[in-house]
Amino acid sequence: MYIRLINFVLQMVTAIMEVLASMFLLNVVFNSHCVLGEEFTISVFLYCFILPPVTVQSLVLFISRCGWCTVGLDPIAIAYNFTAGIAMSIGTFQLLWTLIFHHCRNEFAIPFYCTTVIGFAAGILHLVNGCLCNSYMPHVERLHLKTSKLNSARVARERLGRIQ
C-alpha cells in the first residue's frame, strides 16, 4: 500500500516538475535572444524534442494513476520511467554543460538554468520511480516481462496435470 502511495507521489511530483520545465523552455525558445539569433540552438532544440513528449506521457500516466490504482507498478511503467529518465538526464545534462561554457550571459540565463535543473531533477525522479517499480512490482506482473516464463509456467502446469 505504501509503495503505491510513494509511486503516486513520485509520478505527481515528476509531472509537475516537467510542466514547470516546459513552461521555462517555452519562455526560452520564444523570447531568448540567443535562441532567436541562432547563436545557441542545437542543444535547446534537442531538449525541445525530448521534454514535450515525456511531459505528455507523464501527465497521461499520472491521470491514469488517479483513475485506476493498478497503473504504475507494471512493466510498461518501468520501461517508460527508465527510458524517460535516461533521455531527460542526458538531454538536460548536455544542455546544462553547453550553458555553463557557451551561453551568451544575458537576462535569459536564469530561465535556461531553471529549465535544465528542473528537467534534470525530473529525469532523476523518473529513474528513482523506475527502480521503485522494478523492486516492488507484483509477482503476477513480473511474469509478463518475459513470455518464456509464461510458457514454462503453462508447460509445468500441463505436466503436473498429466502426472496427477
PDB file of C-alpha atoms in Angstrom, residues 8-24 51 54-55 58-59 62 118-119 122 125-126:
ATOM      1  CA  PHE A   8       1.777   8.085  -6.927  1.00  0.00           C
ATOM      2  CA  VAL A   9       3.616  10.952  -5.193  1.00  0.00           C
ATOM      3  CA  LEU A  10       6.714  10.429  -7.368  1.00  0.00           C
ATOM      4  CA  GLN A  11       4.583  10.484 -10.525  1.00  0.00           C
ATOM      5  CA  MET A  12       2.787  13.630  -9.374  1.00  0.00           C
ATOM      6  CA  VAL A  13       5.993  15.494  -8.462  1.00  0.00           C
ATOM      7  CA  THR A  14       7.669  14.394 -11.705  1.00  0.00           C
ATOM      8  CA  ALA A  15       4.702  15.562 -13.808  1.00  0.00           C
ATOM      9  CA  ILE A  16       4.620  18.938 -12.023  1.00  0.00           C
ATOM     10  CA  MET A  17       8.367  19.412 -12.486  1.00  0.00           C
ATOM     11  CA  GLU A  18       8.123  18.557 -16.181  1.00  0.00           C
ATOM     12  CA  VAL A  19       5.292  21.045 -16.696  1.00  0.00           C
ATOM     13  CA  LEU A  20       7.376  23.734 -14.961  1.00  0.00           C
ATOM     14  CA  ALA A  21      10.415  22.863 -17.081  1.00  0.00           C
ATOM     15  CA  SER A  22       8.234  23.023 -20.205  1.00  0.00           C
ATOM     16  CA  MET A  23       6.985  26.486 -19.257  1.00  0.00           C
ATOM     17  CA  PHE A  24      10.549  27.736 -18.750  1.00  0.00           C
ATOM     18  CA  LEU A  51      10.770  17.306 -22.976  1.00  0.00           C
ATOM     19  CA  VAL A  54       7.931  12.954 -21.902  1.00  0.00           C
ATOM     20  CA  THR A  55       5.749  15.579 -20.225  1.00  0.00           C
ATOM     21  CA  SER A  58       3.893  11.672 -17.615  1.00  0.00           C
ATOM     22  CA  LEU A  59       0.620  13.588 -17.431  1.00  0.00           C
ATOM     23  CA  PHE A  62      -0.468  10.442 -13.707  1.00  0.00           C
ATOM     24  CA  ILE A 118      14.186  21.134 -13.089  1.00  0.00           C
ATOM     25  CA  GLY A 119      14.343  18.812 -16.107  1.00  0.00           C
ATOM     26  CA  ALA A 122      12.607  15.175 -13.160  1.00  0.00           C
ATOM     27  CA  LEU A 125      12.907  11.125 -10.310  1.00  0.00           C
ATOM     28  CA  HIS A 126      11.956   9.025 -13.347  1.00  0.00           C
TER      29      HIS A 126
END
